Amino acid sequence: MGKSRSEDIAEDEVIDTGFSSGKTGQRLLDQSGNFNLKRTGISFFENLHVYNQLITMSWLKFLLVVLLVYFAENIIFAFIYVQIGDSPLTGMAGKSFNYRFLDAFFFSAQTITTVGYGKIAPETYPASLVAAFESVLGLLGFALATGLVYGRFSRPVAKIIYSRNMLHSPFKDGQSLKFRITNGRKNQLIEVEARLVLSMNDAESDKKRFYILDLEYSKINFLALSWTIVHPINNESPFFEMTKEEFDRRDPEFIILIKAFDDAFSQTIHSRSSYKYYDVIWNADFEPMYQLTSDGAVLELNKINHYKQK
């Protein structure tokens, strides 16, 4: 008996993607493009990459970290001020510990930001020494925070929107697998390239194997509207004459790699996502998500997931 196309690919065209070829039912990438991976075997401090985490975390987390560090510093210095003997600061109106601590806290906030309203001032040499150290710490801290904010704003990040599902659709005289992307920002993306990598269990060994799938078009000049990326299921495809039952049993995962040149930042950007077999809708096709007008075209981003059954 002759070999099937998928068996030929498994022997001759398997590629090394950097993932393990072992059997696993878990997806390698989530749909946001993050690897499902945990790193162990090293200490907490060896795994601590502060700059990378501060640059890549969400804006909400970043602002919460900045506020937490700011309040923690002021609380620590407020405790130091109230513990330096009697009346280390002039102008403190409160007599109880709580009121003195609040006065010291707000003095610390004025010192660390170098605002210095003048109502409260250090009176003793120890208090002046602590205030001088806090001023230097404040200058360095805000310089660092400013650099991080600039780095976050200046870092080119792709906002490629992917359709929620991949579709198994009629294509020309056969079938295809397709998904749709568009640019979520108003900037211009040019020289856009797509690469579709398939991770699928081998028919006999059930080991995970990887293949690069052929696309109808793997590169476009501009991503001005939407782009439906199509893998034709022909006799060169590992899915040729494959039934839905076998498709599901082979547990395929489609890993998408998008590369484009961002005209606003003049830099190359990348985006990743993936689809599992349960994300594939059979016998369906996408509905149009843009319409032409007398002034040009209208792109309706909320329709990127709209499809109709055949």
Short mmCIF file of C-alpha atoms in Angstrom, two decimals, residues 4-187:
data_model
loop_
_atom_site.label_atom_id
_atom_site.label_comp_id
_atom_site.label_asym_id
_atom_site.label_seq_id
_atom_site.Cartn_x
_atom_site.Cartn_y
_atom_site.Cartn_z
CA SER A 4 -0.65 8.90 2.72
CA ARG A 5 0.39 12.51 2.31
CA SER A 6 0.51 13.06 6.10
CA GLU A 7 2.82 10.04 6.51
CA ASP A 8 5.11 11.41 3.80
CA ILE A 9 5.24 14.76 5.57
CA ALA A 10 5.86 13.11 8.92
CA GLU A 11 8.96 11.43 7.50
CA ASP A 12 10.33 14.02 5.13
CA GLU A 13 9.14 17.49 6.08
CA VAL A 14 9.00 17.59 9.87
CA ILE A 15 10.51 20.81 11.17
CA ASP A 16 12.09 21.84 14.45
CA THR A 17 10.05 24.64 16.03
CA GLY A 18 11.71 24.65 19.43
CA PHE A 19 8.82 22.77 21.04
CA SER A 20 9.04 19.25 22.38
CA SER A 21 7.81 16.46 20.14
CA GLY A 22 6.34 14.54 23.06
CA LYS A 23 2.65 13.74 23.31
CA THR A 24 0.58 16.42 24.99
CA GLY A 25 -3.05 17.51 24.86
CA GLN A 26 -2.38 21.03 26.16
CA ARG A 27 -2.10 23.88 23.72
CA LEU A 28 1.38 25.29 23.28
CA LEU A 29 0.25 28.91 22.90
CA ASP A 30 -2.87 30.58 24.21
CA GLN A 31 -4.82 32.85 21.89
CA SER A 32 -3.10 35.94 23.28
CA GLY A 33 0.24 34.55 22.04
CA ASN A 34 1.75 33.57 25.42
CA PHE A 35 3.56 30.26 25.82
CA ASN A 36 1.98 27.79 28.24
CA LEU A 37 5.25 27.24 30.05
CA LYS A 38 6.51 27.33 33.61
CA ARG A 39 10.23 27.59 34.38
CA THR A 40 11.54 25.72 37.42
CA GLY A 41 14.91 24.63 38.76
CA ILE A 42 16.37 28.07 39.49
CA SER A 43 16.11 30.28 42.54
CA PHE A 44 13.68 33.18 42.90
CA PHE A 45 16.42 35.78 42.45
CA GLU A 46 17.85 34.08 39.36
CA ASN A 47 14.38 34.13 37.83
CA LEU A 48 13.79 37.77 38.80
CA HIS A 49 14.03 40.10 35.80
CA VAL A 50 12.69 43.38 37.16
CA TYR A 51 13.17 45.58 34.09
CA ASN A 52 11.61 43.08 31.70
CA GLN A 53 8.64 42.55 34.01
CA LEU A 54 8.07 46.28 34.51
CA ILE A 55 8.24 46.93 30.77
CA THR A 56 5.98 44.08 29.70
CA MET A 57 3.32 44.03 32.45
CA SER A 58 -0.04 45.72 31.89
CA TRP A 59 -0.44 49.44 32.56
CA LEU A 60 -2.76 48.76 35.50
CA LYS A 61 -0.22 46.48 37.19
CA PHE A 62 2.57 48.95 36.45
CA LEU A 63 0.70 51.86 38.04
CA LEU A 64 -0.20 49.74 41.05
CA VAL A 65 3.48 48.78 41.51
CA VAL A 66 4.56 52.45 41.28
CA LEU A 67 1.93 53.54 43.84
CA LEU A 68 2.79 50.63 46.14
CA VAL A 69 6.50 51.47 46.09
CA TYR A 70 5.75 55.18 46.60
CA PHE A 71 3.55 54.61 49.65
CA ALA A 72 5.87 51.95 51.07
CA GLU A 73 8.86 54.33 50.91
CA ASN A 74 6.93 57.13 52.62
CA ILE A 75 5.64 54.81 55.35
CA ILE A 76 9.15 53.54 56.06
CA PHE A 77 10.64 57.04 56.24
CA ALA A 78 7.71 58.28 58.36
CA PHE A 79 8.50 55.57 60.92
CA ILE A 80 12.17 56.59 60.86
CA TYR A 81 11.32 60.27 61.47
CA VAL A 82 9.02 59.58 64.44
CA GLN A 83 11.64 57.30 65.99
CA ILE A 84 14.49 59.85 65.86
CA GLY A 85 14.33 61.25 69.38
CA ASP A 86 11.94 64.01 70.48
CA SER A 87 10.69 66.63 68.02
CA PRO A 88 12.97 65.78 65.07
CA LEU A 89 10.76 67.90 62.79
CA THR A 90 9.56 71.44 63.41
CA GLY A 91 5.97 72.34 62.68
CA MET A 92 4.47 68.99 63.71
CA ALA A 93 1.09 69.92 65.16
CA GLY A 94 0.03 66.50 66.45
CA LYS A 95 1.00 65.21 69.90
CA SER A 96 -0.18 61.59 69.69
CA PHE A 97 1.74 58.95 67.75
CA ASN A 98 -0.91 58.74 65.02
CA TYR A 99 -0.90 62.48 64.32
CA ARG A 100 2.90 62.67 64.49
CA PHE A 101 3.11 59.74 62.07
CA LEU A 102 0.74 61.46 59.61
CA ASP A 103 2.80 64.68 59.81
CA ALA A 104 5.97 62.66 59.18
CA PHE A 105 4.34 60.78 56.31
CA PHE A 106 3.33 63.97 54.47
CA PHE A 107 6.73 65.53 55.17
CA SER A 108 8.32 62.40 53.66
CA ALA A 109 6.09 62.72 50.57
CA GLN A 110 7.16 66.36 50.16
CA THR A 111 10.83 65.46 50.63
CA ILE A 112 10.93 62.48 48.29
CA THR A 113 9.26 64.53 45.54
CA THR A 114 11.46 67.59 46.38
CA VAL A 115 8.30 69.72 46.69
CA GLY A 116 9.09 71.05 50.17
CA TYR A 117 6.14 73.23 51.19
CA GLY A 118 8.04 74.47 54.26
CA LYS A 119 5.43 73.85 56.97
CA ILE A 120 7.49 71.02 58.43
CA ALA A 121 11.29 70.93 58.36
CA PRO A 122 14.01 68.76 59.95
CA GLU A 123 15.27 70.21 63.22
CA THR A 124 17.98 67.80 64.30
CA TYR A 125 21.05 66.55 62.45
CA PRO A 126 19.82 62.93 62.31
CA ALA A 127 16.51 64.08 60.81
CA SER A 128 18.37 66.29 58.29
CA LEU A 129 20.60 63.35 57.33
CA VAL A 130 17.58 61.11 56.73
CA ALA A 131 15.86 63.87 54.71
CA ALA A 132 18.99 64.37 52.58
CA PHE A 133 19.18 60.63 51.86
CA GLU A 134 15.47 60.53 51.06
CA SER A 135 15.81 63.43 48.62
CA VAL A 136 18.54 61.61 46.68
CA LEU A 137 16.47 58.41 46.72
CA GLY A 138 13.47 60.36 45.42
CA LEU A 139 15.45 61.89 42.54
CA LEU A 140 16.82 58.48 41.51
CA GLY A 141 13.43 56.79 41.93
CA PHE A 142 11.51 59.27 39.81
CA ALA A 143 14.23 59.26 37.17
CA LEU A 144 13.90 55.48 37.00
CA ALA A 145 10.09 55.67 36.87
CA THR A 146 10.26 58.28 34.10
CA GLY A 147 12.56 56.04 32.07
CA LEU A 148 10.22 53.09 32.53
CA VAL A 149 7.20 55.14 31.44
CA TYR A 150 9.09 56.33 28.35
CA GLY A 151 10.23 52.77 27.60
CA ARG A 152 6.67 51.50 27.82
CA PHE A 153 5.35 54.26 25.53
CA SER A 154 8.18 53.95 23.00
CA ARG A 155 8.15 50.13 22.78
CA PRO A 156 6.43 49.06 19.54
CA VAL A 157 3.75 46.52 20.36
CA ALA A 158 1.57 44.90 17.72
CA LYS A 159 -2.19 44.95 18.17
CA ILE A 160 -3.17 42.32 15.66
CA ILE A 161 -6.76 41.18 16.14
CA TYR A 162 -7.41 37.53 15.30
CA SER A 163 -10.75 35.94 14.55
CA ARG A 164 -11.97 33.87 17.47
CA ASN A 165 -12.27 30.76 15.32
CA MET A 166 -10.58 29.09 12.40
CA LEU A 167 -13.00 27.92 9.71
CA HIS A 168 -13.07 24.79 7.60
CA SER A 169 -14.54 26.24 4.40
CA PRO A 170 -15.03 25.50 0.71
CA PHE A 171 -12.22 26.98 -1.37
CA LYS A 172 -12.16 26.99 -5.15
CA ASP A 173 -12.73 23.33 -6.11
CA GLY A 174 -11.84 21.94 -2.71
CA GLN A 175 -11.67 22.79 0.98
CA SER A 176 -9.51 25.05 3.12
CA LEU A 177 -8.70 26.16 6.63
CA LYS A 178 -8.84 29.90 7.14
CA PHE A 179 -8.73 32.58 9.79
CA ARG A 180 -8.86 36.36 9.67
CA ILE A 181 -6.69 39.14 11.09
CA THR A 182 -6.77 42.92 11.09
CA ASN A 183 -4.83 45.79 12.62
CA GLY A 184 -6.38 47.07 15.83
CA ARG A 185 -4.57 50.41 15.64
CA LYS A 186 -4.67 53.31 13.20
CA ASN A 187 -0.98 53.01 12.34
#
